[in-house]
PDB file of C-alpha atoms in Angstrom:
ATOM      1  CA  SER A  18      34.141 -16.770  -0.462  1.00 61.00           C
ATOM      2  CA  ASN A  19      33.642 -19.582  -2.928  1.00 80.00           C
ATOM      3  CA  LEU A  20      37.072 -21.188  -2.890  1.00 82.00           C
ATOM      4  CA  ASP A  21      35.698 -24.677  -2.325  1.00 79.00           C
ATOM      5  CA  SER A  22      32.653 -24.461  -4.600  1.00 82.00           C
ATOM      6  CA  ASN A  23      34.738 -22.991  -7.448  1.00 87.00           C
ATOM      7  CA  ALA A  24      37.906 -24.954  -6.737  1.00 89.00           C
ATOM      8  CA  LYS A  25      38.704 -25.433 -10.422  1.00 91.00           C
ATOM      9  CA  MET A  26      38.644 -21.714 -11.180  1.00 90.00           C
ATOM     10  CA  TRP A  27      40.555 -20.716  -8.038  1.00 92.00           C
ATOM     11  CA  ARG A  28      43.196 -23.382  -8.719  1.00 92.00           C
ATOM     12  CA  LEU A  29      43.856 -21.713 -12.078  1.00 93.00           C
ATOM     13  CA  VAL A  30      43.860 -18.252 -10.495  1.00 92.00           C
ATOM     14  CA  ALA A  31      46.371 -19.444  -7.877  1.00 93.00           C
ATOM     15  CA  ASP A  32      48.713 -20.774 -10.564  1.00 94.00           C
ATOM     16  CA  PHE A  33      48.376 -17.547 -12.556  1.00 95.00           C
ATOM     17  CA  MET A  34      49.198 -15.461  -9.473  1.00 95.00           C
ATOM     18  CA  ASN A  35      52.269 -17.615  -8.806  1.00 95.00           C
ATOM     19  CA  ASP A  36      53.469 -17.085 -12.376  1.00 95.00           C
ATOM     20  CA  LEU A  37      52.738 -13.361 -12.032  1.00 96.00           C
ATOM     21  CA  GLY A  38      54.878 -13.258  -8.874  1.00 95.00           C
ATOM     22  CA  MET A  39      57.776 -14.898 -10.713  1.00 94.00           C
ATOM     23  CA  LEU A  40      57.359 -12.431 -13.590  1.00 96.00           C
ATOM     24  CA  MET A  41      57.639  -9.550 -11.118  1.00 95.00           C
ATOM     25  CA  ASP A  42      60.820 -11.073  -9.702  1.00 93.00           C
ATOM     26  CA  LEU A  43      62.315 -11.130 -13.196  1.00 92.00           C
ATOM     27  CA  LEU A  44      61.141  -7.585 -13.949  1.00 93.00           C
ATOM     28  CA  SER A  45      62.383  -6.032 -10.701  1.00 93.00           C
ATOM     29  CA  PRO A  46      66.064  -5.582 -11.750  1.00 92.00           C
ATOM     30  CA  LEU A  47      64.924  -3.739 -14.885  1.00 92.00           C
ATOM     31  CA  PHE A  48      63.329  -1.006 -12.745  1.00 94.00           C
ATOM     32  CA  PRO A  49      65.841  -0.193  -9.964  1.00 93.00           C
ATOM     33  CA  SER A  50      63.885   2.821  -8.719  1.00 94.00           C
ATOM     34  CA  SER A  51      60.792   0.647  -8.142  1.00 93.00           C
ATOM     35  CA  LEU A  52      62.629  -2.504  -7.050  1.00 93.00           C
ATOM     36  CA  ILE A  53      61.092  -2.703  -3.562  1.00 94.00           C
ATOM     37  CA  ILE A  54      57.536  -2.064  -4.774  1.00 95.00           C
ATOM     38  CA  ILE A  55      57.769  -4.654  -7.558  1.00 95.00           C
ATOM     39  CA  MET A  56      59.294  -7.257  -5.240  1.00 94.00           C
ATOM     40  CA  CYS A  57      56.595  -6.607  -2.620  1.00 95.00           C
ATOM     41  CA  LEU A  58      53.877  -7.021  -5.256  1.00 95.00           C
ATOM     42  CA  GLY A  59      55.500 -10.279  -6.358  1.00 94.00           C
ATOM     43  CA  SER A  60      55.576 -11.474  -2.768  1.00 95.00           C
ATOM     44  CA  LEU A  61      51.904 -10.530  -2.301  1.00 95.00           C
ATOM     45  CA  SER A  62      51.046 -12.405  -5.464  1.00 95.00           C
ATOM     46  CA  ARG A  63      52.759 -15.559  -4.194  1.00 93.00           C
ATOM     47  CA  SER A  64      51.079 -15.144  -0.787  1.00 94.00           C
ATOM     48  CA  PHE A  65      47.705 -15.127  -2.522  1.00 93.00           C
ATOM     49  CA  THR A  66      48.801 -18.294  -4.303  1.00 92.00           C
ATOM     50  CA  GLY A  67      49.462 -19.991  -0.978  1.00 90.00           C
ATOM     51  CA  VAL A  68      46.015 -19.148   0.374  1.00 91.00           C
ATOM     52  CA  ALA A  69      44.074 -20.050  -2.770  1.00 90.00           C
ATOM     53  CA  SER A  70      45.992 -23.236  -3.521  1.00 88.00           C
ATOM     54  CA  GLY A  71      45.695 -24.434   0.079  1.00 87.00           C
ATOM     55  CA  ALA A  72      41.945 -23.879   0.118  1.00 87.00           C
ATOM     56  CA  THR A  73      41.367 -25.513  -3.257  1.00 89.00           C
ATOM     57  CA  ARG A  74      43.665 -28.398  -2.370  1.00 87.00           C
ATOM     58  CA  ALA A  75      41.294 -29.386   0.445  1.00 85.00           C
ATOM     59  CA  ALA A  76      38.257 -29.350  -1.865  1.00 84.00           C
ATOM     60  CA  LEU A  77      40.027 -31.311  -4.589  1.00 87.00           C
ATOM     61  CA  THR A  78      41.399 -33.831  -2.092  1.00 86.00           C
ATOM     62  CA  GLN A  79      37.819 -34.536  -0.984  1.00 84.00           C
ATOM     63  CA  HIS A  80      36.875 -35.082  -4.636  1.00 84.00           C
ATOM     64  CA  PHE A  81      39.558 -37.744  -5.057  1.00 86.00           C
ATOM     65  CA  ALA A  82      38.909 -39.395  -1.666  1.00 85.00           C
ATOM     66  CA  LEU A  83      36.232 -41.772  -2.945  1.00 82.00           C
ATOM     67  CA  ALA A  84      36.950 -44.372  -0.262  1.00 86.00           C
ATOM     68  CA  ASN A  85      37.023 -41.881   2.644  1.00 85.00           C
ATOM     69  CA  ASN A  86      40.819 -41.856   2.390  1.00 88.00           C
ATOM     70  CA  ALA A  87      41.525 -38.120   2.284  1.00 86.00           C
ATOM     71  CA  ALA A  88      44.666 -38.522   4.415  1.00 90.00           C
ATOM     72  CA  ASP A  89      46.132 -41.088   2.010  1.00 91.00           C
ATOM     73  CA  ILE A  90      45.296 -38.912  -0.991  1.00 88.00           C
ATOM     74  CA  SER A  91      46.850 -35.885   0.713  1.00 88.00           C
ATOM     75  CA  ALA A  92      50.029 -37.831   1.552  1.00 91.00           C
ATOM     76  CA  LYS A  93      50.389 -39.087  -2.026  1.00 91.00           C
ATOM     77  CA  GLU A  94      49.749 -35.610  -3.410  1.00 88.00           C
ATOM     78  CA  GLY A  95      52.389 -34.205  -1.062  1.00 90.00           C
ATOM     79  CA  SER A  96      54.918 -36.830  -2.177  1.00 94.00           C
ATOM     80  CA  GLN A  97      54.230 -36.129  -5.844  1.00 93.00           C
ATOM     81  CA  GLU A  98      54.510 -32.383  -5.248  1.00 90.00           C
ATOM     82  CA  THR A  99      57.849 -32.838  -3.467  1.00 94.00           C
ATOM     83  CA  LEU A 100      59.192 -34.969  -6.324  1.00 96.00           C
ATOM     84  CA  ALA A 101      57.980 -32.454  -8.921  1.00 93.00           C
ATOM     85  CA  THR A 102      59.479 -29.551  -6.950  1.00 92.00           C
ATOM     86  CA  MET A 103      62.861 -31.252  -6.574  1.00 96.00           C
ATOM     87  CA  SER A 104      62.935 -32.230 -10.259  1.00 96.00           C
ATOM     88  CA  GLY A 105      61.941 -28.703 -11.245  1.00 92.00           C
ATOM     89  CA  MET A 106      64.665 -27.193  -9.075  1.00 95.00           C
ATOM     90  CA  GLY A 107      67.278 -29.447 -10.673  1.00 96.00           C
ATOM     91  CA  LEU A 108      66.121 -28.632 -14.188  1.00 94.00           C
ATOM     92  CA  GLY A 109      65.849 -24.949 -13.252  1.00 92.00           C
ATOM     93  CA  MET A 110      69.460 -24.857 -12.028  1.00 95.00           C
ATOM     94  CA  LEU A 111      70.578 -26.557 -15.239  1.00 95.00           C
ATOM     95  CA  LEU A 112      68.608 -24.065 -17.346  1.00 92.00           C
ATOM     96  CA  ALA A 113      69.998 -21.135 -15.312  1.00 91.00           C
ATOM     97  CA  HIS A 114      73.539 -22.413 -15.914  1.00 93.00           C
ATOM     98  CA  VAL A 115      72.953 -22.843 -19.665  1.00 92.00           C
ATOM     99  CA  THR A 116      71.257 -19.452 -20.126  1.00 91.00           C
ATOM    100  CA  ARG A 117      73.629 -17.416 -17.922  1.00 91.00           C
ATOM    101  CA  GLY A 118      74.433 -14.106 -19.577  1.00 89.00           C
ATOM    102  CA  HIS A 119      71.797 -14.537 -22.309  1.00 93.00           C
ATOM    103  CA  ASP A 120      68.893 -12.340 -21.238  1.00 90.00           C
ATOM    104  CA  LEU A 121      66.823 -12.985 -24.352  1.00 93.00           C
ATOM    105  CA  VAL A 122      67.083 -16.755 -23.879  1.00 93.00           C
ATOM    106  CA  VAL A 123      66.060 -16.365 -20.219  1.00 91.00           C
ATOM    107  CA  TRP A 124      62.941 -14.402 -21.200  1.00 93.00           C
ATOM    108  CA  VAL A 125      62.016 -16.782 -24.033  1.00 94.00           C
ATOM    109  CA  SER A 126      62.478 -19.753 -21.685  1.00 94.00           C
ATOM    110  CA  PHE A 127      60.444 -18.148 -18.918  1.00 94.00           C
ATOM    111  CA  LEU A 128      57.577 -17.064 -21.165  1.00 96.00           C
ATOM    112  CA  SER A 129      57.362 -20.373 -23.048  1.00 96.00           C
ATOM    113  CA  LEU A 130      57.507 -22.446 -19.845  1.00 94.00           C
ATOM    114  CA  THR A 131      54.914 -20.180 -18.196  1.00 96.00           C
ATOM    115  CA  ILE A 132      52.539 -20.515 -21.150  1.00 97.00           C
ATOM    116  CA  PHE A 133      53.011 -24.296 -21.096  1.00 96.00           C
ATOM    117  CA  HIS A 134      52.463 -24.323 -17.311  1.00 95.00           C
ATOM    118  CA  MET A 135      49.167 -22.436 -17.580  1.00 95.00           C
ATOM    119  CA  TYR A 136      47.988 -24.571 -20.524  1.00 96.00           C
ATOM    120  CA  ALA A 137      48.815 -27.813 -18.679  1.00 95.00           C
ATOM    121  CA  ASN A 138      47.028 -26.581 -15.543  1.00 94.00           C
ATOM    122  CA  TYR A 139      43.995 -25.527 -17.582  1.00 93.00           C
ATOM    123  CA  LYS A 140      43.788 -28.973 -19.204  1.00 94.00           C
ATOM    124  CA  ALA A 141      44.261 -30.701 -15.825  1.00 92.00           C
ATOM    125  CA  VAL A 142      41.521 -28.661 -14.154  1.00 92.00           C
ATOM    126  CA  GLN A 143      39.256 -29.045 -17.184  1.00 91.00           C
ATOM    127  CA  SER A 144      39.554 -32.839 -16.952  1.00 91.00           C
ATOM    128  CA  LEU A 145      38.107 -32.877 -13.413  1.00 90.00           C
ATOM    129  CA  SER A 146      34.482 -34.001 -13.264  1.00 90.00           C
ATOM    130  CA  LEU A 147      33.375 -32.792  -9.844  1.00 89.00           C
ATOM    131  CA  SER A 148      30.227 -34.395  -8.460  1.00 87.00           C
ATOM    132  CA  THR A 149      29.379 -31.467  -6.172  1.00 85.00           C
ATOM    133  CA  LEU A 150      27.168 -28.581  -7.240  1.00 85.00           C
ATOM    134  CA  ASN A 151      28.039 -24.926  -7.472  1.00 84.00           C
ATOM    135  CA  TYR A 152      26.127 -22.096  -9.161  1.00 81.00           C
ATOM    136  CA  GLU A 153      27.335 -22.834 -12.662  1.00 83.00           C
ATOM    137  CA  ARG A 154      27.045 -26.632 -12.502  1.00 87.00           C
ATOM    138  CA  THR A 155      23.538 -26.226 -11.062  1.00 87.00           C
ATOM    139  CA  SER A 156      22.662 -23.865 -13.885  1.00 85.00           C
ATOM    140  CA  ILE A 157      23.949 -26.290 -16.521  1.00 88.00           C
ATOM    141  CA  LEU A 158      21.946 -29.140 -14.965  1.00 89.00           C
ATOM    142  CA  LEU A 159      18.751 -27.088 -14.696  1.00 89.00           C
ATOM    143  CA  GLN A 160      19.039 -25.659 -18.206  1.00 88.00           C
ATOM    144  CA  TYR A 161      19.564 -29.083 -19.776  1.00 90.00           C
ATOM    145  CA  PHE A 162      16.807 -30.668 -17.691  1.00 90.00           C
ATOM    146  CA  MET A 163      14.318 -27.939 -18.642  1.00 88.00           C
ATOM    147  CA  GLU A 164      15.171 -28.326 -22.338  1.00 89.00           C
ATOM    148  CA  HIS A 165      15.550 -32.117 -22.597  1.00 90.00           C
ATOM    149  CA  GLY A 166      14.015 -33.642 -19.462  1.00 91.00           C
ATOM    150  CA  GLU A 167      17.225 -35.562 -18.678  1.00 92.00           C
ATOM    151  CA  VAL A 168      19.829 -35.223 -15.939  1.00 92.00           C
ATOM    152  CA  LEU A 169      23.431 -34.854 -17.091  1.00 92.00           C
ATOM    153  CA  THR A 170      26.277 -36.880 -15.572  1.00 93.00           C
ATOM    154  CA  PRO A 171      29.152 -35.053 -13.826  1.00 92.00           C
ATOM    155  CA  GLU A 172      31.334 -35.739 -16.887  1.00 93.00           C
ATOM    156  CA  GLN A 173      28.783 -34.127 -19.221  1.00 93.00           C
ATOM    157  CA  VAL A 174      28.416 -31.116 -16.931  1.00 92.00           C
ATOM    158  CA  SER A 175      32.197 -30.755 -16.712  1.00 90.00           C
ATOM    159  CA  LYS A 176      32.469 -30.490 -20.496  1.00 90.00           C
ATOM    160  CA  GLN A 177      30.104 -27.495 -20.469  1.00 88.00           C
ATOM    161  CA  GLU A 178      31.474 -25.773 -17.366  1.00 88.00           C
ATOM    162  CA  HIS A 179      33.423 -22.537 -17.785  1.00 85.00           C
ATOM    163  CA  ILE A 180      36.443 -22.450 -15.512  1.00 86.00           C
ATOM    164  CA  LEU A 181      38.066 -19.188 -16.547  1.00 82.00           C
ATOM    165  CA  PRO A 182      37.327 -16.392 -14.036  1.00 75.00           C
ATOM    166  CA  PHE A 183      36.399 -13.749 -16.597  1.00 65.00           C
ATOM    167  CA  TRP A 184      33.388 -15.767 -17.847  1.00 58.00           C
ATOM    168  CA  SER A 185      31.481 -14.899 -14.673  1.00 56.00           C
ATOM    169  CA  SER A 186      32.352 -11.210 -15.033  1.00 53.00           C
ATOM    170  CA  TRP A 187      31.176 -11.087 -18.651  1.00 54.00           C
ATOM    171  CA  ARG A 188      27.928 -12.841 -17.753  1.00 53.00           C
ATOM    172  CA  LYS A 189      27.238 -10.259 -15.021  1.00 54.00           C
ATOM    173  CA  LEU A 190      28.213  -7.397 -17.319  1.00 53.00           C
ATOM    174  CA  LEU A 191      25.819  -8.623 -20.023  1.00 56.00           C
ATOM    175  CA  ARG A 192      23.156  -9.259 -17.347  1.00 55.00           C
ATOM    176  CA  VAL A 193      22.573 -12.827 -18.470  1.00 56.00           C
ATOM    177  CA  LYS A 194      20.221 -14.579 -16.035  1.00 58.00           C
ATOM    178  CA  LEU A 195      21.042 -18.247 -15.548  1.00 59.00           C
ATOM    179  CA  PRO A 196      18.368 -20.735 -14.394  1.00 57.00           C
ATOM    180  CA  HIS A 197      19.859 -21.122 -10.910  1.00 54.00           C
ATOM    181  CA  GLU A 198      19.605 -17.352 -10.397  1.00 58.00           C
ATOM    182  CA  LEU A 199      15.833 -17.552 -10.775  1.00 57.00           C
ATOM    183  CA  VAL A 200      15.618 -19.962  -7.825  1.00 56.00           C
ATOM    184  CA  HIS A 201      15.284 -18.392  -4.373  1.00 57.00           C
ATOM    185  CA  LEU A 202      16.006 -21.021  -1.730  1.00 53.00           C
ATOM    186  CA  GLY A 203      14.276 -20.385   1.573  1.00 57.00           C
ATOM    187  CA  ALA A 204      11.945 -17.763   0.096  1.00 57.00           C
ATOM    188  CA  LYS A 205       8.590 -17.153   1.786  1.00 63.00           C
ATOM    189  CA  ALA A 206       5.421 -18.160  -0.044  1.00 61.00           C
ATOM    190  CA  SER A 207       4.223 -14.549   0.207  1.00 64.00           C
ATOM    191  CA  MET A 208       7.071 -13.535  -2.114  1.00 61.00           C
ATOM    192  CA  LEU A 209       5.584 -15.535  -5.001  1.00 56.00           C
ATOM    193  CA  ALA A 210       3.420 -12.580  -5.994  1.00 55.00           C
ATOM    194  CA  HIS A 211       6.480 -10.378  -6.615  1.00 51.00           C
ATOM    195  CA  SER A 212       7.468  -9.878 -10.240  1.00 50.00           C
ATOM    196  CA  ASP A 213      11.125 -10.798  -9.648  1.00 50.00           C
ATOM    197  CA  MET A 214      10.239 -14.376  -8.698  1.00 46.00           C
TER     198      MET A 214
END
C-alpha cells in the first residue's frame, strides 16, 4: 500500500469515507427494508476511515516533527482533536435541538457542512509541502529538471501535485507515461537493450 507515500490523498479519502458513513446513517431510516445493510456499509466506511487516518497521521506527524519531536507533535495533535471533537459535539447537539422535526433543514445542514468539511480538508492537505518523494512528486521534479535544468523546492512541487485520487486513475486510463515511470531502479545493465527502457 502507499498510505505513507500518498498521505495527502489518503487523508482526503479517509475524510470522504467518514462523511459517506454519516450519510448512510442518515439515509438508513428512509429505507427500512435495507436498514441493516445500509448501517453495516456505513460502519465499514467509518472503519476504513480509522485505518486510513491512523496510517496517514503517522506520516504527517513525521512531516511536522522537524526537531525529532514526533511525540510532542502527536500529543498536541491529540489535544487539538479532542477540543475540536468536544466543540463539534456541543454544536451538533445544539443544531440537532434547533432542527428537530425539520427534515429539510437537517439535510441542508448536513450537506452544506459536509461540503464545507471536504473543502476545508482539501485546502489543508493542499497547503502541506512534504519534503519526501513519492511517484508523483518525483515525476514533477524530473519533468521540471529535464525541461529547465533546475530543482524545484518542496513548496513549488506541492503547488503542482495532484491530491485527488481520481487523477491517478485518469492518467492510467489515458496511458500517460510520467518521467518517473521510465526509470527502472535496480535494473540489470543487460536490460538496456530492451525497447521498453
